[in-house]
mmCIF file of C-alpha atoms and ligand atoms in Angstrom:
data_model
loop_
_atom_site.group_PDB
_atom_site.id
_atom_site.type_symbol
_atom_site.label_atom_id
_atom_site.label_comp_id
_atom_site.label_asym_id
_atom_site.label_seq_id
_atom_site.Cartn_x
_atom_site.Cartn_y
_atom_site.Cartn_z
ATOM 1 C CA MET A 1 0.000 0.000 0.000
ATOM 2 C CA SER A 2 1.325 3.480 -0.790
ATOM 3 C CA THR A 3 2.090 5.653 2.210
ATOM 4 C CA SER A 4 -0.955 7.783 3.000
ATOM 5 C CA VAL A 5 0.586 9.462 6.045
ATOM 6 C CA PRO A 6 4.223 10.328 5.385
ATOM 7 C CA TYR A 7 6.665 10.181 8.265
ATOM 8 C CA PHE A 8 8.269 13.431 7.139
ATOM 9 C CA SER A 9 7.915 15.813 4.224
ATOM 10 C CA LEU A 10 9.562 19.039 3.095
ATOM 11 C CA THR A 11 7.344 19.357 0.022
ATOM 12 C CA GLN A 12 4.938 21.953 1.424
ATOM 13 C CA GLN A 13 7.690 23.965 3.087
ATOM 14 C CA ASN A 14 9.755 24.031 -0.101
ATOM 15 C CA GLN A 15 6.716 25.116 -2.098
ATOM 16 C CA ALA A 16 5.795 27.856 0.372
ATOM 17 C CA LEU A 17 9.369 29.165 0.441
ATOM 18 C CA ARG A 18 10.199 28.582 -3.215
ATOM 19 C CA ALA A 19 10.263 32.279 -4.225
ATOM 20 C CA GLU A 20 12.270 33.326 -1.143
ATOM 21 C CA LEU A 21 14.730 30.445 -1.577
ATOM 22 C CA GLN A 22 15.164 31.125 -5.266
ATOM 23 C CA ALA A 23 15.881 34.787 -4.543
ATOM 24 C CA ALA A 24 18.475 33.688 -1.961
ATOM 25 C CA ILE A 25 20.087 31.292 -4.445
ATOM 26 C CA ASN A 26 20.129 34.022 -7.101
ATOM 27 C CA ARG A 27 21.792 36.438 -4.664
ATOM 28 C CA THR A 28 24.531 33.863 -4.094
ATOM 29 C CA LEU A 29 24.924 33.218 -7.828
ATOM 30 C CA ASP A 30 25.203 36.946 -8.458
ATOM 31 C CA SER A 31 27.779 37.466 -5.720
ATOM 32 C CA GLY A 32 29.793 34.360 -6.589
ATOM 33 C CA ALA A 33 30.518 33.913 -2.868
ATOM 34 C CA PHE A 34 30.040 30.143 -2.791
ATOM 35 C CA CYS A 35 32.201 29.221 0.222
ATOM 36 C CA LEU A 36 31.598 31.311 3.376
ATOM 37 C CA GLY A 37 31.073 34.945 2.260
ATOM 38 C CA PRO A 38 28.486 37.617 3.113
ATOM 39 C CA GLU A 39 25.414 35.353 3.233
ATOM 40 C CA VAL A 40 27.125 33.046 5.727
ATOM 41 C CA GLU A 41 28.335 35.997 7.799
ATOM 42 C CA ALA A 42 24.828 37.465 7.844
ATOM 43 C CA PHE A 43 23.392 34.088 8.844
ATOM 44 C CA GLU A 44 25.902 33.805 11.705
ATOM 45 C CA LYS A 45 24.786 37.202 13.031
ATOM 46 C CA GLU A 46 21.088 36.427 12.627
ATOM 47 C CA PHE A 47 21.299 32.957 14.194
ATOM 48 C CA GLY A 48 23.334 34.425 17.075
ATOM 49 C CA ALA A 49 20.660 37.081 17.622
ATOM 50 C CA TRP A 50 17.888 34.465 17.491
ATOM 51 C CA ASN A 51 19.621 32.085 19.884
ATOM 52 C CA GLY A 52 21.209 34.659 22.193
ATOM 53 C CA SER A 53 24.691 33.365 21.294
ATOM 54 C CA GLN A 54 27.614 35.785 21.140
ATOM 55 C CA HIS A 55 29.686 33.901 18.563
ATOM 56 C CA VAL A 56 28.371 31.649 15.819
ATOM 57 C CA ILE A 57 30.806 29.776 13.576
ATOM 58 C CA ALA A 58 28.943 28.319 10.606
ATOM 59 C CA VAL A 59 30.318 25.036 9.277
ATOM 60 C CA ASN A 60 29.381 22.363 6.751
ATOM 61 C CA SER A 61 27.633 19.952 9.186
ATOM 62 C CA GLY A 62 26.706 19.297 12.780
ATOM 63 C CA THR A 63 29.351 16.582 12.827
ATOM 64 C CA SER A 64 32.006 19.146 11.869
ATOM 65 C CA ALA A 65 30.739 21.509 14.592
ATOM 66 C CA LEU A 66 31.088 18.715 17.177
ATOM 67 C CA HIS A 67 34.554 17.826 15.897
ATOM 68 C CA ILE A 68 35.763 21.434 16.108
ATOM 69 C CA ALA A 69 34.270 21.727 19.612
ATOM 70 C CA ALA A 70 36.203 18.632 20.742
ATOM 71 C CA LEU A 71 39.401 20.040 19.168
ATOM 72 C CA LEU A 72 38.833 23.329 21.014
ATOM 73 C CA LEU A 73 38.731 21.397 24.292
ATOM 74 C CA ASN A 74 42.048 19.802 23.235
ATOM 75 C CA VAL A 75 40.570 16.299 23.313
ATOM 76 C CA LYS A 76 43.472 14.012 22.358
ATOM 77 C CA PRO A 77 44.459 10.342 22.097
ATOM 78 C CA GLY A 78 44.480 8.838 25.580
ATOM 79 C CA ASP A 79 41.617 11.066 26.763
ATOM 80 C CA GLU A 80 38.162 9.851 27.708
ATOM 81 C CA VAL A 81 34.982 11.758 26.951
ATOM 82 C CA ILE A 82 31.719 10.914 28.681
ATOM 83 C CA THR A 83 28.634 10.844 26.496
ATOM 84 C CA THR A 84 25.319 9.131 25.876
ATOM 85 C CA PRO A 85 25.003 5.786 24.094
ATOM 86 C CA PHE A 86 21.512 6.760 22.912
ATOM 87 C CA THR A 87 21.989 9.378 20.202
ATOM 88 C CA PHE A 88 22.898 9.761 16.555
ATOM 89 C CA ALA A 89 26.391 8.336 16.048
ATOM 90 C CA ALA A 90 28.011 11.686 15.178
ATOM 91 C CA THR A 91 28.072 12.663 18.862
ATOM 92 C CA SER A 92 30.612 9.886 19.392
ATOM 93 C CA TRP A 93 32.404 10.499 16.082
ATOM 94 C CA ALA A 94 33.674 13.838 17.420
ATOM 95 C CA ILE A 95 35.424 11.955 20.229
ATOM 96 C CA SER A 96 36.791 9.236 17.944
ATOM 97 C CA TYR A 97 38.025 11.754 15.339
ATOM 98 C CA CYS A 98 40.257 13.214 18.093
ATOM 99 C CA GLY A 99 41.613 9.729 18.849
ATOM 100 C CA ALA A 100 39.953 9.761 22.281
ATOM 101 C CA LYS A 101 37.704 7.122 23.841
ATOM 102 C CA PRO A 102 33.928 7.526 24.225
ATOM 103 C CA VAL A 103 32.858 6.513 27.731
ATOM 104 C CA TYR A 104 29.143 5.914 27.895
ATOM 105 C CA VAL A 105 26.794 6.601 30.783
ATOM 106 C CA ASP A 106 23.196 5.387 30.843
ATOM 107 C CA ILE A 107 20.260 7.670 30.119
ATOM 108 C CA ASP A 108 17.369 9.039 32.129
ATOM 109 C CA PRO A 109 14.208 6.961 31.525
ATOM 110 C CA VAL A 110 11.986 10.048 31.111
ATOM 111 C CA THR A 111 14.042 12.439 28.950
ATOM 112 C CA TYR A 112 16.246 9.747 27.292
ATOM 113 C CA ASN A 113 19.179 12.093 27.906
ATOM 114 C CA LEU A 114 22.415 11.501 29.803
ATOM 115 C CA ASP A 115 21.568 10.760 33.462
ATOM 116 C CA PRO A 116 23.618 13.183 35.607
ATOM 117 C CA ALA A 117 23.310 10.881 38.643
ATOM 118 C CA LYS A 118 25.404 8.279 36.812
ATOM 119 C CA ILE A 119 28.155 10.547 35.476
ATOM 120 C CA GLU A 120 30.497 10.817 38.451
ATOM 121 C CA ALA A 121 31.016 7.053 38.651
ATOM 122 C CA ALA A 122 32.390 7.145 35.085
ATOM 123 C CA ILE A 123 34.925 9.932 35.682
ATOM 124 C CA THR A 124 38.588 8.828 35.737
ATOM 125 C CA PRO A 125 41.865 10.793 35.693
ATOM 126 C CA LYS A 126 41.712 10.496 31.879
ATOM 127 C CA THR A 127 38.297 12.167 31.540
ATOM 128 C CA LYS A 128 38.558 15.393 29.546
ATOM 129 C CA ALA A 129 35.000 16.381 28.758
ATOM 130 C CA ILE A 130 31.297 15.536 28.750
ATOM 131 C CA ILE A 131 29.081 15.715 25.650
ATOM 132 C CA PRO A 132 25.382 15.601 26.528
ATOM 133 C CA VAL A 133 22.701 15.676 23.833
ATOM 134 C CA HIS A 134 19.286 17.365 23.874
ATOM 135 C CA LEU A 135 17.696 14.358 22.186
ATOM 136 C CA TYR A 136 14.505 14.734 20.121
ATOM 137 C CA GLY A 137 14.539 18.417 21.217
ATOM 138 C CA HIS A 138 14.114 17.628 24.942
ATOM 139 C CA PRO A 139 16.617 19.631 27.002
ATOM 140 C CA CYS A 140 19.019 17.460 28.976
ATOM 141 C CA ASP A 141 19.788 18.350 32.602
ATOM 142 C CA ILE A 142 22.638 20.593 31.480
ATOM 143 C CA GLU A 143 22.748 22.553 34.751
ATOM 144 C CA ALA A 144 23.481 19.399 36.794
ATOM 145 C CA ILE A 145 26.033 18.301 34.183
ATOM 146 C CA LEU A 146 27.811 21.687 34.303
ATOM 147 C CA LYS A 147 28.057 21.437 38.111
ATOM 148 C CA ILE A 148 29.716 18.028 37.858
ATOM 149 C CA ALA A 149 32.033 19.315 35.116
ATOM 150 C CA ALA A 150 33.055 22.336 37.198
ATOM 151 C CA LYS A 151 33.784 20.131 40.220
ATOM 152 C CA HIS A 152 36.042 17.855 38.133
ATOM 153 C CA LYS A 153 37.391 20.573 35.792
ATOM 154 C CA LEU A 154 35.973 19.012 32.641
ATOM 155 C CA GLY A 155 34.939 20.647 29.387
ATOM 156 C CA VAL A 156 31.318 20.413 28.225
ATOM 157 C CA ILE A 157 29.889 20.484 24.700
ATOM 158 C CA GLU A 158 26.118 20.612 24.221
ATOM 159 C CA ASP A 159 24.940 18.617 21.218
ATOM 160 C CA ALA A 160 21.909 20.678 20.219
ATOM 161 C CA ALA A 161 21.665 19.187 16.714
ATOM 162 C CA GLN A 162 18.007 18.319 17.394
ATOM 163 C CA ALA A 163 17.107 21.185 19.706
ATOM 164 C CA HIS A 164 16.970 24.603 18.008
ATOM 165 C CA GLY A 165 14.716 26.634 20.281
ATOM 166 C CA ALA A 166 14.612 24.228 23.244
ATOM 167 C CA ALA A 167 14.955 26.106 26.524
ATOM 168 C CA ILE A 168 15.376 25.636 30.263
ATOM 169 C CA GLY A 169 13.859 28.299 32.508
ATOM 170 C CA GLY A 170 13.428 30.548 29.489
ATOM 171 C CA LYS A 171 17.094 30.285 28.438
ATOM 172 C CA LYS A 172 17.690 28.628 25.081
ATOM 173 C CA VAL A 173 20.004 25.621 24.856
ATOM 174 C CA GLY A 174 23.305 26.566 23.323
ATOM 175 C CA ASN A 175 23.880 29.125 26.073
ATOM 176 C CA PHE A 176 24.726 26.845 28.971
ATOM 177 C CA ALA A 177 27.958 25.009 28.110
ATOM 178 C CA PRO A 178 31.020 26.846 26.771
ATOM 179 C CA LEU A 179 30.453 25.215 23.367
ATOM 180 C CA THR A 180 27.360 24.027 21.507
ATOM 181 C CA ALA A 181 26.994 22.215 18.196
ATOM 182 C CA PHE A 182 23.939 22.634 15.976
ATOM 183 C CA SER A 183 23.095 20.698 12.815
ATOM 184 C CA PHE A 184 21.178 22.172 9.887
ATOM 185 C CA TYR A 185 20.674 18.855 8.108
ATOM 186 C CA PRO A 186 17.509 19.356 6.004
ATOM 187 C CA THR A 187 15.230 17.416 8.381
ATOM 188 C CA LYS A 188 16.261 19.396 11.461
ATOM 189 C CA ASN A 189 14.064 22.101 13.075
ATOM 190 C CA LEU A 190 16.213 24.576 11.138
ATOM 191 C CA GLY A 191 17.338 22.845 7.953
ATOM 192 C CA ALA A 192 19.536 23.932 5.069
ATOM 193 C CA ILE A 193 18.980 22.897 1.439
ATOM 194 C CA GLY A 194 21.941 20.558 1.862
ATOM 195 C CA GLU A 195 24.421 20.010 4.679
ATOM 196 C CA GLY A 196 25.093 22.600 7.366
ATOM 197 C CA GLY A 197 25.978 23.126 10.996
ATOM 198 C CA ALA A 198 27.216 25.708 13.478
ATOM 199 C CA LEU A 199 29.195 26.020 16.636
ATOM 200 C CA THR A 200 28.182 28.614 19.240
ATOM 201 C CA THR A 201 30.219 29.990 22.114
ATOM 202 C CA SER A 202 30.476 33.054 24.327
ATOM 203 C CA ASP A 203 34.283 32.787 24.457
ATOM 204 C CA PRO A 204 36.025 35.050 21.906
ATOM 205 C CA GLU A 205 39.284 33.061 22.022
ATOM 206 C CA LEU A 206 37.510 29.764 21.317
ATOM 207 C CA ALA A 207 35.556 31.492 18.542
ATOM 208 C CA LYS A 208 38.756 32.785 16.947
ATOM 209 C CA ARG A 209 40.344 29.340 16.938
ATOM 210 C CA ALA A 210 37.122 27.762 15.605
ATOM 211 C CA VAL A 211 37.085 30.242 12.706
ATOM 212 C CA ALA A 212 40.624 29.130 11.832
ATOM 213 C CA LEU A 213 39.988 25.399 12.324
ATOM 214 C CA ARG A 214 37.013 25.373 9.933
ATOM 215 C CA ASN A 215 39.200 26.991 7.261
ATOM 216 C CA HIS A 216 42.357 24.834 7.121
ATOM 217 C CA GLY A 217 43.812 26.192 10.375
ATOM 218 C CA CYS A 218 44.378 29.497 8.632
ATOM 219 C CA TYR A 219 44.622 32.646 10.770
ATOM 220 C CA ARG A 220 46.298 34.595 7.946
ATOM 221 C CA ARG A 221 46.114 33.516 4.309
ATOM 222 C CA TYR A 222 48.544 30.626 3.644
ATOM 223 C CA HIS A 223 49.874 30.696 7.231
ATOM 224 C CA TYR A 224 48.892 27.536 9.119
ATOM 225 C CA ASP A 225 49.343 27.677 12.878
ATOM 226 C CA GLU A 226 47.800 24.239 13.296
ATOM 227 C CA VAL A 227 46.417 21.505 11.075
ATOM 228 C CA GLY A 228 42.896 22.546 10.155
ATOM 229 C CA TYR A 229 39.934 21.276 8.184
ATOM 230 C CA ASN A 230 37.780 22.291 5.269
ATOM 231 C CA TYR A 231 34.573 22.640 7.271
ATOM 232 C CA ARG A 232 33.383 25.888 5.644
ATOM 233 C CA MET A 233 29.673 26.513 5.188
ATOM 234 C CA GLU A 234 28.670 27.101 1.561
ATOM 235 C CA GLY A 235 27.302 30.517 0.646
ATOM 236 C CA MET A 236 24.145 28.921 -0.775
ATOM 237 C CA GLN A 237 23.395 27.265 2.564
ATOM 238 C CA GLY A 238 23.936 30.495 4.490
ATOM 239 C CA ALA A 239 21.509 32.252 2.131
ATOM 240 C CA ALA A 240 18.871 29.481 2.438
ATOM 241 C CA LEU A 241 19.233 29.280 6.219
ATOM 242 C CA ARG A 242 18.584 33.020 6.494
ATOM 243 C CA VAL A 243 15.254 32.435 4.739
ATOM 244 C CA LYS A 244 14.277 29.520 6.958
ATOM 245 C CA LEU A 245 15.443 31.163 10.199
ATOM 246 C CA LYS A 246 12.719 33.795 9.743
ATOM 247 C CA HIS A 247 10.135 31.001 9.945
ATOM 248 C CA LEU A 248 11.737 28.920 12.696
ATOM 249 C CA ASP A 249 9.614 30.227 15.581
ATOM 250 C CA ASP A 250 6.489 29.552 13.550
ATOM 251 C CA TYR A 251 7.659 26.013 12.646
ATOM 252 C CA ASN A 252 8.541 25.304 16.285
ATOM 253 C CA GLN A 253 5.125 26.571 17.388
ATOM 254 C CA LYS A 254 3.478 24.219 14.870
ATOM 255 C CA ARG A 255 5.594 21.326 16.189
ATOM 256 C CA ARG A 256 4.464 22.160 19.742
ATOM 257 C CA ALA A 257 0.799 22.219 18.741
ATOM 258 C CA LEU A 258 1.151 18.903 16.896
ATOM 259 C CA ALA A 259 2.900 17.291 19.870
ATOM 260 C CA GLN A 260 0.150 18.481 22.183
ATOM 261 C CA TYR A 261 -2.504 17.102 19.861
ATOM 262 C CA TYR A 262 -0.741 13.726 19.598
ATOM 263 C CA THR A 263 -0.504 13.572 23.394
ATOM 264 C CA GLU A 264 -4.250 14.260 23.727
ATOM 265 C CA LYS A 265 -5.142 11.688 21.090
ATOM 266 C CA LEU A 266 -2.909 8.937 22.502
ATOM 267 C CA GLN A 267 -4.086 9.181 26.121
ATOM 268 C CA GLY A 268 -5.035 5.942 27.843
ATOM 269 C CA LEU A 269 -3.121 3.646 25.496
ATOM 270 C CA PRO A 270 -0.482 1.187 26.747
ATOM 271 C CA LEU A 271 2.324 3.445 25.515
ATOM 272 C CA THR A 272 4.875 5.766 27.082
ATOM 273 C CA LEU A 273 4.318 9.235 25.666
ATOM 274 C CA PRO A 274 7.049 11.904 25.479
ATOM 275 C CA THR A 275 7.172 14.271 28.450
ATOM 276 C CA GLN A 276 8.128 17.915 28.650
ATOM 277 C CA LEU A 277 9.527 18.636 32.130
ATOM 278 C CA ALA A 278 7.988 21.545 34.082
ATOM 279 C CA ASN A 279 10.783 24.117 33.687
ATOM 280 C CA ASN A 280 11.621 23.086 30.137
ATOM 281 C CA LYS A 281 10.552 24.005 26.654
ATOM 282 C CA THR A 282 10.984 21.120 24.239
ATOM 283 C CA ALA A 283 11.875 21.919 20.620
ATOM 284 C CA TRP A 284 9.842 18.859 19.529
ATOM 285 C CA HIS A 285 12.238 17.725 16.822
ATOM 286 C CA LEU A 286 10.538 14.329 16.847
ATOM 287 C CA TYR A 287 7.493 12.826 18.549
ATOM 288 C CA VAL A 288 8.728 9.525 19.960
ATOM 289 C CA ILE A 289 6.553 7.079 21.842
ATOM 290 C CA ARG A 290 7.569 3.829 23.520
ATOM 291 C CA ALA A 291 5.694 0.575 23.032
ATOM 292 C CA ALA A 292 6.573 -2.831 24.475
ATOM 293 C CA ASN A 293 5.617 -4.450 21.143
ATOM 294 C CA ARG A 294 7.301 -1.742 19.062
ATOM 295 C CA ASP A 295 8.301 -3.873 16.072
ATOM 296 C CA ALA A 296 4.777 -5.223 15.631
ATOM 297 C CA LEU A 297 3.316 -1.727 15.968
ATOM 298 C CA SER A 298 5.797 -0.365 13.419
ATOM 299 C CA LYS A 299 4.837 -3.100 10.963
ATOM 300 C CA TYR A 300 1.133 -2.512 11.575
ATOM 301 C CA LEU A 301 1.519 1.210 10.855
ATOM 302 C CA ASN A 302 3.581 0.501 7.742
ATOM 303 C CA ASP A 303 0.866 -1.876 6.534
ATOM 304 C CA GLN A 304 -1.687 0.916 7.017
ATOM 305 C CA GLY A 305 0.427 3.281 4.918
ATOM 306 C CA ILE A 306 1.585 5.258 7.963
ATOM 307 C CA GLY A 307 5.260 6.197 8.013
ATOM 308 C CA ASN A 308 7.296 5.739 11.187
ATOM 309 C CA ALA A 309 10.940 5.437 12.164
ATOM 310 C CA ILE A 310 13.222 4.093 14.856
ATOM 311 C CA HIS A 311 15.679 6.594 16.345
ATOM 312 C CA TYR A 312 17.787 4.614 17.316
ATOM 313 C CA PRO A 313 17.556 0.829 17.074
ATOM 314 C CA ILE A 314 21.069 0.013 18.331
ATOM 315 C CA PRO A 315 22.714 2.062 21.075
ATOM 316 C CA LEU A 316 26.265 3.117 20.315
ATOM 317 C CA HIS A 317 27.948 0.851 22.872
ATOM 318 C CA LEU A 318 26.581 -2.164 20.949
ATOM 319 C CA GLN A 319 27.621 -0.966 17.478
ATOM 320 C CA ASP A 320 30.235 -3.040 15.641
ATOM 321 C CA CYS A 321 32.585 -0.064 15.287
ATOM 322 C CA TYR A 322 32.788 0.290 19.077
ATOM 323 C CA GLN A 323 33.218 -3.351 20.064
ATOM 324 C CA ASN A 324 36.798 -2.456 21.063
ATOM 325 C CA LEU A 325 35.378 -0.376 23.935
ATOM 326 C CA GLY A 326 34.415 -3.594 25.715
ATOM 327 C CA TYR A 327 30.759 -2.922 26.452
ATOM 328 C CA LYS A 328 28.169 -5.665 26.134
ATOM 329 C CA GLU A 329 24.434 -6.186 26.185
ATOM 330 C CA GLY A 330 23.273 -5.149 29.655
ATOM 331 C CA SER A 331 25.935 -2.434 30.084
ATOM 332 C CA PHE A 332 23.286 0.322 29.821
ATOM 333 C CA PRO A 333 19.865 -1.188 30.522
ATOM 334 C CA VAL A 334 17.819 1.996 30.111
ATOM 335 C CA ALA A 335 19.354 2.910 26.736
ATOM 336 C CA GLU A 336 18.919 -0.689 25.574
ATOM 337 C CA GLN A 337 15.280 -0.843 26.639
ATOM 338 C CA VAL A 338 14.476 2.505 25.014
ATOM 339 C CA SER A 339 16.130 1.434 21.748
ATOM 340 C CA ARG A 340 13.944 -1.697 21.761
ATOM 341 C CA GLU A 341 10.760 0.283 22.439
ATOM 342 C CA CYS A 342 11.080 3.712 20.800
ATOM 343 C CA LEU A 343 9.027 4.617 17.761
ATOM 344 C CA ALA A 344 8.963 8.013 16.067
ATOM 345 C CA LEU A 345 5.534 8.890 14.648
ATOM 346 C CA PRO A 346 4.910 11.064 11.565
ATOM 347 C CA PHE A 347 5.958 14.585 12.491
ATOM 348 C CA TYR A 348 6.848 17.816 10.654
ATOM 349 C CA PRO A 349 5.558 21.381 11.005
ATOM 350 C CA GLU A 350 3.189 21.254 8.020
ATOM 351 C CA MET A 351 1.669 17.895 8.993
ATOM 352 C CA PRO A 352 -2.141 18.194 8.987
ATOM 353 C CA LEU A 353 -3.891 17.496 12.313
ATOM 354 C CA GLU A 354 -6.103 14.988 10.461
ATOM 355 C CA HIS A 355 -3.008 12.868 9.943
ATOM 356 C CA VAL A 356 -2.534 12.758 13.717
ATOM 357 C CA ASP A 357 -6.146 11.519 13.934
ATOM 358 C CA ILE A 358 -5.358 8.764 11.405
ATOM 359 C CA VAL A 359 -2.209 7.707 13.261
ATOM 360 C CA ALA A 360 -3.937 7.730 16.668
ATOM 361 C CA LYS A 361 -6.862 5.694 15.290
ATOM 362 C CA ALA A 362 -4.494 3.122 13.813
ATOM 363 C CA ILE A 363 -2.593 2.804 17.097
ATOM 364 C CA ARG A 364 -5.891 2.342 18.956
ATOM 365 C CA GLN A 365 -6.918 -0.387 16.502
ATOM 366 C CA PHE A 366 -3.555 -2.061 16.979
ATOM 367 C CA ALA A 367 -3.886 -1.899 20.777
ATOM 368 C CA ALA A 368 -7.370 -3.392 20.571
HETATM 369 C C1 LIG B 1 22.171 14.356 17.967
HETATM 370 C C2 LIG B 1 22.899 14.616 16.690
HETATM 371 N N1 LIG B 1 24.202 14.933 16.742
HETATM 372 C C3 LIG B 1 24.887 15.209 15.628
HETATM 373 C C4 LIG B 1 24.307 15.173 14.393
HETATM 374 C C5 LIG B 1 25.151 15.404 13.181
HETATM 375 O O1 LIG B 1 24.717 16.430 12.387
HETATM 376 P P1 LIG B 1 24.993 16.401 10.797
HETATM 377 O O2 LIG B 1 24.137 15.360 10.203
HETATM 378 O O3 LIG B 1 24.628 17.796 10.384
HETATM 379 O O4 LIG B 1 26.442 16.134 10.618
HETATM 380 C C6 LIG B 1 22.942 14.878 14.291
HETATM 381 C C7 LIG B 1 22.199 14.884 13.020
HETATM 382 O O5 LIG B 1 22.228 14.257 12.092
HETATM 383 C C8 LIG B 1 22.228 14.565 15.465
HETATM 384 O O6 LIG B 1 20.937 14.244 15.415
#
């Protein structure tokens, strides 16, 4: 059966923004500034103003932003970096790219984010930093994590790839830790028309080094103080992101309304629904439920033409590439249980409420 309720779609957004995006692309074509340039600089200023961040360093992906952040903390071979096993793999790549070792800590069963109560037991003399993630747009307990980091003199990087606009006590994520990485992958709350990412910081020295690291380690043309990378944002992406940034609050508001409607419609079912903690504002990147019989439910929805997805089916400590770390099944019971039970339902700002009705009805039929 063809999919009647898509899991995700950019079609309507692209259509609605077509004229604005084409004008932005034309501006870039006319200027010829294809790598960094004025559109990227303007986007950095505008995103900084939107997020309350002093310095924004636009790069070519969220993964690059995380890698630069780890380099800025001088993460090196022999170091350990504490992070969550339940996230997109790139969070750990940043650690591995620096030759350091990811050390996983189990997650909180409500927010699915790094559990601060379990962090101190994982700290060793080799620990250099902590990288928490605001998964699915739900803020992690960054304040508790920062306290632990300060006590043990550790660096902290927020992975806010899925959390543009999430806030704690009215303060947006990306303003707590010294460094934050954002992704602008097209499906993110703020998405480019290709790859994109940014690093934010309030520290001018870190910002200066990040600007050099994203551009071959170049502080002055053809002078290389350290080995750098080609992590520059393309001009076209800066121009497109400026268009989409203007609509981000509206998109996030639509996500919030959809999440609320899903939560109303799914009440009383044998599912765990996503929770927004009292002091927090969730960016609702995804709407993820938990079901004991997840695989059967996923198949049932697929059979009904209802898209769905599993973020993430295998926690990082059980991935083949990290077998050398020595973890095994049972190492992180909460992360393992959540990866067996999580199911992301159709969700994107332009999704019609009637589609939520269709999904909720199908889940009720399945439960019956
Ligand atoms: C939590 C998390 N971290 C990092 C990344 C990496 O971002 P990108 O795909 O832009 O490299 C992503 C997104 O894909 C993500 O979801």
